[in-house]
CSV table of C-alpha atoms in Angstrom, one decimal:
chain,number,residue,atom,x,y,z
A,1,UNK,CA,122.4,172.1,163.8
A,2,UNK,CA,120.8,168.7,163.9
A,3,UNK,CA,117.5,168.3,162.1
A,4,UNK,CA,115.8,165.5,163.9
A,5,UNK,CA,112.6,164.1,162.5
A,6,UNK,CA,110.0,161.9,164.0
A,7,UNK,CA,108.2,159.1,162.1
A,8,UNK,CA,104.4,158.9,162.5
A,9,UNK,CA,101.5,157.0,161.0
A,10,UNK,CA,98.5,159.3,160.3
A,11,UNK,CA,95.1,157.8,159.8
A,12,UNK,CA,93.2,160.6,158.1
A,13,UNK,CA,89.4,160.6,157.4
A,14,UNK,CA,88.8,160.8,153.6
A,15,UNK,CA,85.3,161.4,152.4
A,16,UNK,CA,84.4,162.5,148.9
A,17,UNK,CA,81.3,164.5,149.8
A,18,UNK,CA,78.4,164.7,152.4
A,19,UNK,CA,76.7,161.6,151.1
A,20,UNK,CA,79.7,159.4,150.3
A,21,UNK,CA,80.9,156.8,152.7
A,22,UNK,CA,84.1,157.9,154.4
A,23,UNK,CA,87.1,155.8,155.5
A,24,UNK,CA,90.5,156.3,157.0
A,25,UNK,CA,93.5,156.5,154.7
A,26,UNK,CA,97.0,155.8,156.1
A,27,UNK,CA,100.0,158.2,155.6
A,28,UNK,CA,103.5,157.5,156.8
A,29,UNK,CA,105.2,160.8,157.5
A,30,UNK,CA,108.6,161.9,158.7
A,31,UNK,CA,108.2,165.3,160.2
A,32,UNK,CA,110.2,167.9,162.1
A,33,UNK,CA,109.1,168.3,165.7
A,34,UNK,CA,109.0,172.1,165.0
A,35,UNK,CA,106.4,171.7,162.3
A,36,UNK,CA,102.8,172.6,163.2
A,37,UNK,CA,100.1,170.0,162.6
A,38,UNK,CA,98.7,172.0,159.7
A,39,UNK,CA,102.2,172.4,158.1
A,40,UNK,CA,102.5,168.7,158.3
A,41,UNK,CA,99.2,168.3,156.4
A,42,UNK,CA,100.5,170.9,153.9
A,43,UNK,CA,103.6,168.8,153.3
A,44,UNK,CA,101.5,165.6,152.8
A,45,UNK,CA,99.3,167.5,150.4
A,46,UNK,CA,102.3,168.8,148.4
A,47,UNK,CA,103.5,165.2,148.1
A,48,UNK,CA,100.0,164.0,147.1
A,49,UNK,CA,99.7,166.7,144.4
A,50,UNK,CA,103.2,165.8,143.0
A,51,UNK,CA,102.0,162.3,142.6
A,52,UNK,CA,98.8,163.5,141.0
A,53,UNK,CA,96.6,162.4,143.8
A,54,UNK,CA,93.7,164.2,145.5
A,55,UNK,CA,95.0,166.4,148.4
A,56,UNK,CA,93.4,166.2,151.9
A,57,UNK,CA,90.7,168.9,152.3
A,58,UNK,CA,90.9,170.8,155.5
A,59,UNK,CA,90.2,174.4,156.6
A,60,UNK,CA,92.5,177.0,158.1
A,61,UNK,CA,93.0,180.7,157.9
A,62,UNK,CA,94.9,182.8,160.3
A,63,UNK,CA,97.1,180.0,161.7
A,64,UNK,CA,97.6,181.9,165.0
A,65,UNK,CA,94.6,180.6,166.9
A,66,UNK,CA,92.2,183.6,166.6
A,67,UNK,CA,90.0,183.0,163.6
A,68,UNK,CA,88.3,179.7,164.5
A,69,UNK,CA,88.6,178.3,161.0
A,70,UNK,CA,90.7,175.3,161.7
A,71,UNK,CA,89.4,172.4,163.6
A,72,UNK,CA,90.3,168.7,163.5
A,73,UNK,CA,89.6,166.0,165.9
A,74,UNK,CA,93.0,164.5,166.7
A,75,UNK,CA,93.0,161.2,168.6
A,76,UNK,CA,89.5,161.8,169.7
A,77,UNK,CA,90.1,165.4,171.0
A,78,UNK,CA,89.0,168.5,169.1
A,79,UNK,CA,92.1,170.6,168.4
A,80,UNK,CA,94.3,167.8,169.7
A,81,UNK,CA,95.7,166.7,173.1
A,82,UNK,CA,97.0,170.1,174.3
A,83,UNK,CA,94.4,172.3,176.1
A,84,UNK,CA,93.6,175.9,175.3
A,85,UNK,CA,94.9,175.9,171.7
A,86,UNK,CA,93.5,175.7,168.2
A,87,UNK,CA,94.6,173.0,165.8
A,88,UNK,CA,96.9,175.5,164.0
A,89,UNK,CA,98.8,176.0,167.3
A,90,UNK,CA,99.5,172.3,167.8
A,91,UNK,CA,103.1,171.3,167.1
A,92,UNK,CA,104.5,167.9,166.3
A,93,UNK,CA,106.8,168.0,169.3
A,94,UNK,CA,103.8,167.0,171.3
A,95,UNK,CA,103.9,163.5,169.6
A,96,UNK,CA,106.4,160.7,170.0
A,97,UNK,CA,108.3,158.7,167.5
A,98,UNK,CA,106.2,155.9,166.1
A,99,UNK,CA,102.8,157.4,167.2
A,100,UNK,CA,99.7,156.6,165.3
A,101,UNK,CA,97.5,159.7,165.0
A,102,UNK,CA,93.8,159.5,164.1
A,103,UNK,CA,92.6,162.7,162.3
A,104,UNK,CA,88.8,163.1,162.0
A,105,UNK,CA,86.5,165.9,161.1
A,106,UNK,CA,84.1,167.5,163.7
A,107,UNK,CA,81.3,165.0,163.8
A,108,UNK,CA,77.7,166.4,164.3
A,109,UNK,CA,74.5,166.2,162.4
A,110,UNK,CA,74.5,170.0,162.5
A,111,UNK,CA,77.9,170.0,160.8
A,112,UNK,CA,77.6,168.0,157.6
A,113,UNK,CA,80.9,167.0,156.0
A,114,UNK,CA,81.7,168.9,152.9
A,115,UNK,CA,84.8,166.9,152.1
A,116,UNK,CA,87.4,164.9,154.0
A,117,UNK,CA,88.1,167.0,157.2
A,118,UNK,CA,86.1,170.1,156.2
A,119,UNK,CA,82.6,170.5,157.7
A,120,UNK,CA,79.8,173.0,157.1
A,121,UNK,CA,79.5,175.0,160.3
A,122,UNK,CA,77.1,177.6,158.9
A,123,UNK,CA,74.4,176.5,161.4
A,124,UNK,CA,76.4,178.6,163.9
A,125,UNK,CA,76.1,181.6,161.6
A,126,UNK,CA,72.4,181.0,161.4
A,127,UNK,CA,72.3,181.1,165.2
A,128,UNK,CA,74.2,184.4,165.2
A,129,UNK,CA,71.8,185.8,162.7
A,130,UNK,CA,68.9,184.9,165.0
A,131,UNK,CA,70.1,187.2,167.7
A,132,UNK,CA,73.8,187.5,168.2
A,133,UNK,CA,73.9,191.2,167.6
A,134,UNK,CA,72.8,194.6,168.8
A,135,UNK,CA,70.1,196.3,166.6
A,136,UNK,CA,70.8,199.9,167.6
A,137,UNK,CA,73.9,201.6,166.3
A,138,UNK,CA,76.2,201.9,169.3
A,139,UNK,CA,78.7,204.1,167.3
A,140,UNK,CA,82.4,203.7,167.9
A,141,UNK,CA,84.1,202.6,171.1
A,142,UNK,CA,82.7,204.7,173.9
A,143,UNK,CA,85.0,207.0,175.8
A,144,UNK,CA,87.0,205.2,178.6
A,145,UNK,CA,84.8,206.0,181.7
A,146,UNK,CA,81.6,207.1,180.0
A,147,UNK,CA,79.8,203.8,180.8
A,148,UNK,CA,80.8,202.7,184.2
A,149,UNK,CA,81.2,198.9,184.3
A,150,UNK,CA,83.0,197.1,187.1
A,151,UNK,CA,86.2,195.5,185.9
A,152,UNK,CA,85.0,192.0,186.9
A,153,UNK,CA,81.9,192.3,184.7
A,154,UNK,CA,83.9,193.7,181.8
A,155,UNK,CA,86.4,190.9,182.1
A,156,UNK,CA,83.6,188.3,182.2
A,157,UNK,CA,82.0,189.8,179.1
A,158,UNK,CA,85.4,189.8,177.4
A,159,UNK,CA,86.0,186.2,178.4
A,160,UNK,CA,82.7,185.2,176.8
A,161,UNK,CA,83.5,187.3,173.8
A,162,UNK,CA,86.8,185.4,173.4
A,163,UNK,CA,84.8,182.6,171.8
A,164,UNK,CA,86.2,182.2,168.2
A,165,UNK,CA,83.2,180.2,167.0
A,166,UNK,CA,85.3,177.2,166.0
A,167,UNK,CA,82.8,174.6,167.0
A,168,UNK,CA,85.1,172.5,169.1
A,169,UNK,CA,82.5,172.5,171.9
A,170,UNK,CA,80.0,170.9,169.6
A,171,UNK,CA,82.7,168.4,168.4
A,172,UNK,CA,83.7,167.6,172.0
A,173,UNK,CA,80.2,167.2,173.5
A,174,UNK,CA,78.9,163.6,173.5
A,175,UNK,CA,75.6,165.0,172.4
A,176,UNK,CA,77.0,167.5,169.8
A,177,UNK,CA,75.4,170.3,171.7
A,178,UNK,CA,76.1,173.9,170.9
A,179,UNK,CA,75.3,175.2,174.3
A,180,UNK,CA,78.8,176.6,175.1
A,181,UNK,CA,79.0,178.5,171.9
A,182,UNK,CA,75.5,180.0,172.1
A,183,UNK,CA,75.9,180.8,175.8
A,184,UNK,CA,79.1,182.6,175.1
A,185,UNK,CA,77.4,184.7,172.4
A,186,UNK,CA,74.4,185.4,174.7
A,187,UNK,CA,76.6,186.3,177.7
A,188,UNK,CA,78.9,188.7,175.9
A,189,UNK,CA,75.8,190.9,175.4
A,190,UNK,CA,73.9,190.0,178.5
A,191,UNK,CA,76.7,191.3,180.7
A,192,UNK,CA,77.0,194.7,179.2
A,193,UNK,CA,74.6,197.7,179.1
A,194,UNK,CA,74.5,197.8,175.3
A,195,UNK,CA,73.0,194.3,175.3
A,196,UNK,CA,70.2,194.9,177.8
A,197,UNK,CA,67.3,196.1,175.6
A,198,UNK,CA,67.3,192.9,173.6
A,199,UNK,CA,68.6,190.6,176.3
A,200,UNK,CA,65.6,188.3,176.6
A,201,UNK,CA,64.4,188.3,173.0
A,202,UNK,CA,68.0,187.5,172.0
A,203,UNK,CA,68.4,184.4,174.2
A,204,UNK,CA,64.9,183.2,173.1
A,205,UNK,CA,65.6,183.5,169.4
A,206,UNK,CA,69.2,182.1,169.6
A,207,UNK,CA,68.0,179.0,171.5
A,208,UNK,CA,65.2,178.5,169.0
A,209,UNK,CA,67.7,178.6,166.1
A,210,UNK,CA,70.0,176.3,168.0
A,211,UNK,CA,67.2,173.7,168.5
A,212,UNK,CA,66.2,173.9,164.8
A,213,UNK,CA,69.6,172.8,163.4
A,214,UNK,CA,69.8,169.5,165.2
A,215,UNK,CA,72.4,170.1,167.8
A,216,UNK,CA,72.0,167.8,170.9
A,217,UNK,CA,71.0,168.9,174.4
A,218,UNK,CA,73.3,169.7,177.2
A,219,UNK,CA,74.1,166.9,179.6
A,220,UNK,CA,76.3,169.0,181.9
A,221,UNK,CA,79.3,166.7,181.3
A,222,UNK,CA,81.5,169.8,180.7
A,223,UNK,CA,83.6,168.3,178.0
A,224,UNK,CA,83.1,171.5,176.0
A,225,UNK,CA,84.8,173.7,178.5
A,226,UNK,CA,87.8,171.4,178.7
A,227,UNK,CA,88.2,171.3,174.9
A,228,UNK,CA,87.5,175.0,174.2
A,229,UNK,CA,90.7,176.6,172.8
A,230,UNK,CA,89.7,179.8,174.6
A,231,UNK,CA,88.6,178.2,177.8
A,232,UNK,CA,85.1,179.7,177.7
A,233,UNK,CA,83.5,178.8,181.0
A,234,UNK,CA,80.3,176.7,181.5
A,235,UNK,CA,79.2,179.5,183.8
A,236,UNK,CA,78.0,181.1,180.6
A,237,UNK,CA,75.7,178.1,180.0
A,238,UNK,CA,74.3,178.6,183.5
A,239,UNK,CA,73.7,182.3,182.7
A,240,UNK,CA,71.9,181.4,179.4
A,241,UNK,CA,69.7,178.9,181.3
A,242,UNK,CA,68.8,181.6,183.7
A,243,UNK,CA,68.2,184.2,181.0
A,244,UNK,CA,66.1,181.7,179.0
A,245,UNK,CA,63.9,181.0,182.1
A,246,UNK,CA,63.5,184.8,182.7
A,247,UNK,CA,62.7,185.3,179.0
A,248,UNK,CA,59.9,182.8,179.2
A,249,UNK,CA,58.2,184.1,182.4
A,250,UNK,CA,58.5,187.8,181.4
B,1,UNK,CA,49.1,178.1,178.4
B,2,UNK,CA,50.6,177.0,175.0
B,3,UNK,CA,53.8,178.9,175.7
B,4,UNK,CA,54.5,176.7,178.8
B,5,UNK,CA,54.5,173.5,176.8
B,6,UNK,CA,56.4,175.1,174.0
B,7,UNK,CA,59.1,176.4,176.4
B,8,UNK,CA,59.3,173.0,178.2
B,9,UNK,CA,59.8,171.3,174.8
B,10,UNK,CA,62.9,173.4,173.9
B,11,UNK,CA,66.3,172.0,174.6
B,12,UNK,CA,66.7,174.1,177.8
B,13,UNK,CA,63.1,173.5,178.7
B,14,UNK,CA,63.6,169.7,178.7
B,15,UNK,CA,66.6,170.0,180.8
B,16,UNK,CA,64.6,172.2,183.2
B,17,UNK,CA,62.0,169.5,183.5
B,18,UNK,CA,64.7,166.9,184.2
B,19,UNK,CA,66.2,169.2,186.9
B,20,UNK,CA,62.8,170.0,188.6
B,21,UNK,CA,61.6,166.4,188.6
B,22,UNK,CA,65.1,165.2,189.6
B,23,UNK,CA,65.1,167.5,192.7
B,24,UNK,CA,61.6,166.3,193.6
B,25,UNK,CA,62.7,162.7,193.4
B,26,UNK,CA,65.7,163.4,195.5
B,27,UNK,CA,63.4,164.8,198.2
B,28,UNK,CA,61.4,161.6,197.9
B,29,UNK,CA,64.5,159.6,198.4
B,30,UNK,CA,65.4,161.4,201.6
B,31,UNK,CA,61.9,160.7,203.0
B,32,UNK,CA,61.9,157.1,201.9
B,33,UNK,CA,65.4,156.6,203.4
B,34,UNK,CA,64.3,158.2,206.7
B,35,UNK,CA,61.4,155.8,206.8
B,36,UNK,CA,63.5,152.8,205.9
B,37,UNK,CA,65.9,153.5,208.7
B,38,UNK,CA,63.2,152.3,211.1
B,39,UNK,CA,63.8,148.8,209.7
B,40,UNK,CA,66.8,148.8,212.1
B,41,UNK,CA,64.5,149.4,215.0
B,42,UNK,CA,63.0,146.0,214.5
B,43,UNK,CA,59.6,144.7,213.5
B,44,UNK,CA,57.5,146.9,215.8
B,45,UNK,CA,59.4,150.2,215.0
B,46,UNK,CA,59.0,149.7,211.3
B,47,UNK,CA,55.4,148.5,211.4
B,48,UNK,CA,54.5,151.4,213.7
B,49,UNK,CA,55.9,153.8,211.1
B,50,UNK,CA,53.9,152.0,208.4
B,51,UNK,CA,50.8,152.3,210.6
B,52,UNK,CA,51.4,156.0,210.8
B,53,UNK,CA,51.3,156.2,207.0
B,54,UNK,CA,48.2,154.0,206.9
B,55,UNK,CA,46.6,156.5,209.2
B,56,UNK,CA,46.8,159.2,206.6
B,57,UNK,CA,46.2,156.9,203.6
B,58,UNK,CA,44.2,159.3,201.4
B,59,UNK,CA,46.9,161.9,201.7
B,60,UNK,CA,49.6,159.3,200.8
B,61,UNK,CA,47.5,158.2,197.8
B,62,UNK,CA,47.6,161.8,196.5
B,63,UNK,CA,51.3,162.0,197.1
B,64,UNK,CA,51.8,158.7,195.2
B,65,UNK,CA,49.9,160.0,192.2
B,66,UNK,CA,52.1,163.1,192.1
B,67,UNK,CA,55.2,161.0,192.6
B,68,UNK,CA,54.1,158.7,189.7
B,69,UNK,CA,53.7,161.7,187.5
B,70,UNK,CA,57.1,163.1,188.5
B,71,UNK,CA,58.7,159.8,187.7
B,72,UNK,CA,56.9,159.6,184.4
B,73,UNK,CA,58.0,163.1,183.4
B,74,UNK,CA,61.6,162.4,184.5
B,75,UNK,CA,61.8,159.1,182.6
B,76,UNK,CA,59.9,160.3,179.5
B,77,UNK,CA,62.0,163.4,179.1
B,78,UNK,CA,65.2,161.5,179.8
B,79,UNK,CA,64.4,159.1,177.0
B,80,UNK,CA,63.5,161.9,174.6
B,81,UNK,CA,66.7,163.7,175.4
B,82,UNK,CA,68.7,160.5,174.9
B,83,UNK,CA,67.2,159.8,171.5
B,84,UNK,CA,67.8,163.4,170.3
B,85,UNK,CA,71.3,163.4,171.6
B,86,UNK,CA,72.1,160.1,169.8
B,87,UNK,CA,70.6,161.6,166.6
B,88,UNK,CA,72.8,164.7,167.0
B,89,UNK,CA,75.9,162.6,166.2
B,90,UNK,CA,74.9,159.9,163.7
B,91,UNK,CA,78.5,158.7,163.1
B,92,UNK,CA,80.6,158.4,166.3
B,93,UNK,CA,84.3,159.1,166.5
B,94,UNK,CA,86.7,156.3,166.0
B,95,UNK,CA,88.7,157.4,169.0
B,96,UNK,CA,86.7,158.5,172.0
B,97,UNK,CA,88.5,161.3,173.7
B,98,UNK,CA,85.8,162.5,176.0
B,99,UNK,CA,86.9,160.1,178.8
B,100,UNK,CA,89.8,162.4,179.5
B,101,UNK,CA,87.8,165.3,180.7
B,102,UNK,CA,84.3,164.1,181.8
B,103,UNK,CA,83.2,162.0,184.7
B,104,UNK,CA,81.9,158.5,184.3
B,105,UNK,CA,78.9,159.6,186.3
B,106,UNK,CA,77.9,162.3,183.8
B,107,UNK,CA,78.5,160.1,180.7
B,108,UNK,CA,76.4,157.2,182.1
B,109,UNK,CA,73.4,159.0,183.5
B,110,UNK,CA,71.1,157.3,180.9
B,111,UNK,CA,72.4,153.8,181.5
B,112,UNK,CA,72.4,154.1,185.3
B,113,UNK,CA,68.9,155.6,185.2
B,114,UNK,CA,67.6,152.8,183.0
B,115,UNK,CA,68.9,150.1,185.4
B,116,UNK,CA,67.4,151.9,188.3
B,117,UNK,CA,64.1,152.0,186.4
B,118,UNK,CA,64.1,148.3,185.9
B,119,UNK,CA,64.8,147.8,189.6
B,120,UNK,CA,62.0,150.3,190.4
B,121,UNK,CA,59.4,148.2,188.5
B,122,UNK,CA,60.5,145.0,190.3
B,123,UNK,CA,60.6,146.8,193.6
B,124,UNK,CA,57.1,148.3,193.2
B,125,UNK,CA,55.6,145.0,192.1
B,126,UNK,CA,57.2,142.9,194.9
B,127,UNK,CA,56.6,145.3,197.8
B,128,UNK,CA,54.3,148.2,197.1
B,129,UNK,CA,51.8,146.3,194.9
B,130,UNK,CA,51.8,143.2,197.0
B,131,UNK,CA,51.3,145.2,200.3
B,132,UNK,CA,48.6,147.5,198.9
B,133,UNK,CA,46.6,145.5,196.4
B,134,UNK,CA,47.2,141.8,196.4
B,135,UNK,CA,45.1,141.1,199.5
B,136,UNK,CA,48.0,139.3,201.2
B,137,UNK,CA,47.6,139.9,204.9
B,138,UNK,CA,51.3,140.2,205.7
B,139,UNK,CA,52.8,143.0,207.6
B,140,UNK,CA,55.3,145.2,205.7
B,141,UNK,CA,58.2,144.4,207.9
B,142,UNK,CA,58.0,140.6,207.2
B,143,UNK,CA,57.3,141.2,203.5
B,144,UNK,CA,60.3,143.5,203.1
B,145,UNK,CA,62.8,141.5,205.2
B,146,UNK,CA,61.7,138.3,203.5
B,147,UNK,CA,62.6,139.8,200.2
B,148,UNK,CA,65.9,141.1,201.5
B,149,UNK,CA,66.9,137.6,202.4
B,150,UNK,CA,66.4,136.4,198.8
B,151,UNK,CA,69.8,136.4,197.2
B,152,UNK,CA,69.1,137.8,193.8
B,153,UNK,CA,66.7,140.4,195.2
B,154,UNK,CA,69.3,141.7,197.7
B,155,UNK,CA,72.0,141.7,195.0
B,156,UNK,CA,69.8,143.6,192.6
B,157,UNK,CA,68.7,146.0,195.3
B,158,UNK,CA,72.4,146.7,196.2
B,159,UNK,CA,73.6,147.1,192.6
B,160,UNK,CA,70.6,149.4,191.7
B,161,UNK,CA,71.3,151.6,194.7
B,162,UNK,CA,75.0,151.8,193.8
B,163,UNK,CA,74.1,152.9,190.3
B,164,UNK,CA,71.5,155.3,191.8
B,165,UNK,CA,74.4,156.8,193.7
B,166,UNK,CA,76.3,157.3,190.4
B,167,UNK,CA,73.1,158.9,188.9
B,168,UNK,CA,72.7,161.3,191.8
B,169,UNK,CA,76.4,162.2,191.9
B,170,UNK,CA,75.8,163.6,188.4
B,171,UNK,CA,72.2,164.8,188.9
B,172,UNK,CA,72.6,166.9,191.9
B,173,UNK,CA,75.2,169.3,190.5
B,174,UNK,CA,73.7,169.1,187.1
B,175,UNK,CA,70.3,170.4,188.4
B,176,UNK,CA,72.0,173.4,189.8
B,177,UNK,CA,73.8,174.1,186.6
B,178,UNK,CA,70.5,173.7,184.7
B,179,UNK,CA,68.8,176.2,187.0
B,180,UNK,CA,71.6,178.6,186.2
B,181,UNK,CA,72.9,178.5,189.8
B,182,UNK,CA,76.6,178.2,189.0
B,183,UNK,CA,79.0,180.6,190.5
B,184,UNK,CA,82.7,180.1,191.3
B,185,UNK,CA,82.0,180.9,195.0
B,186,UNK,CA,79.5,178.2,195.7
B,187,UNK,CA,79.5,175.7,192.8
B,188,UNK,CA,82.5,173.7,194.1
B,189,UNK,CA,80.6,173.3,197.3
B,190,UNK,CA,77.5,172.1,195.4
B,191,UNK,CA,79.6,169.5,193.6
B,192,UNK,CA,81.0,168.2,196.8
B,193,UNK,CA,77.6,168.3,198.6
B,194,UNK,CA,76.1,166.3,195.6
B,195,UNK,CA,78.7,163.6,196.1
B,196,UNK,CA,78.1,163.6,199.8
B,197,UNK,CA,74.3,163.3,199.2
B,198,UNK,CA,74.8,160.5,196.7
B,199,UNK,CA,77.0,158.7,199.3
B,200,UNK,CA,74.4,159.1,202.1
B,201,UNK,CA,71.7,157.7,199.9
B,202,UNK,CA,73.9,154.8,198.6
B,203,UNK,CA,75.1,153.9,202.1
B,204,UNK,CA,71.7,154.4,203.6
B,205,UNK,CA,69.7,152.2,201.2
B,206,UNK,CA,72.6,149.9,200.4
B,207,UNK,CA,73.1,148.9,204.0
B,208,UNK,CA,69.6,147.4,204.2
B,209,UNK,CA,70.3,144.3,201.9
B,210,UNK,CA,73.8,144.0,203.5
B,211,UNK,CA,72.2,144.0,207.0
B,212,UNK,CA,69.4,141.5,206.3
B,213,UNK,CA,71.1,139.2,203.7
B,214,UNK,CA,74.7,139.1,204.7
B,215,UNK,CA,74.5,139.8,208.4
B,216,UNK,CA,71.3,137.9,209.0
B,217,UNK,CA,69.3,140.8,210.3
B,218,UNK,CA,67.2,140.3,213.4
């Protein structure tokens, strides 16, 4: 079997720490089209370590698109050029021989750079702590038909809950707004009976936390929806706007 | 009432102010356009319409004050949002990928709004101020059509209206999204209607300098 490789030039953002000035470093690589993007970075890091050089810092965990840990901006697009996937699911077959690829970290004031391509996304955890939960113990999964919920509503809640909290929406938004993330977390509870008692206090607290961490405001450009690896809909943002208004006049 | 200001100062609150004032300004545009269409009826038709408004001047003055406030809130909030949004990403990306999946109308709302604002100031000074306060005893038809025959004014008017169309194309659907009125059943229609509305406003106002400057008017 033929093992064809493609030659690429990578321009990778290197930055020592949050306060250091970063810059692009060039890496010439010859990579199998079957390799994933992160495997390619692993290879580069192996080479760098062999040479006694500092490897590129980047985050990843499950490498199957469900944990939300990985996240790189590849040629200006969070998680790269292919829609509906996380960075770990991007394969090099999507690039052409001789391509130059820019690899940058998620850029937002609310996501300070820790090192190279790794950013601190704990602001999203703080937002979750502000209200992304149900205070009462709802016990284990309820019996199939004990809480009647129309299929459409259950599906909508599930779609909102499919948000993996990767932060690509923030990275994609021209204003670095976290509205899609927060609205998904608000919606997954707002749509179901278990979420009702705290529905309005939740949206109020989560929006307050979101504003506190320096995310931008929503301009309704909908870049977030296009870049979301899970395709979370901007209808969730509309729902959050609605709930926030209700929370304020209640 | 503290909670009202606090709520309107939140990220969603500021967007809500943009949407409410935006919708009010769109209503104003419809009325303004309807009035302007009487320009095509000639001098008497337009001046009769102006006379009608002169008849209810105290009412018009109240409306003007409200309109001024609405404009001020829309502009003030827009600038505040723009500054915050710029601050939210101190270092921009080296490669801008957002072009691929956003419209030029939504990305440029601040720029188009700013240019329309510059036009608004000139427009108010040259027509509204001169007619109401300068003591010049000229009828509004002559004043307006004279300006429309000035090359740079007609060109500025046309360009500003075109950009206003861009602004509205984004603003109309954006207001609905901000109010939370987004549903897969009717939102595609709202988007289309927003574009239709922007076209009506652009063609309606934009035809005036074309008619008087390029075609010579009456």
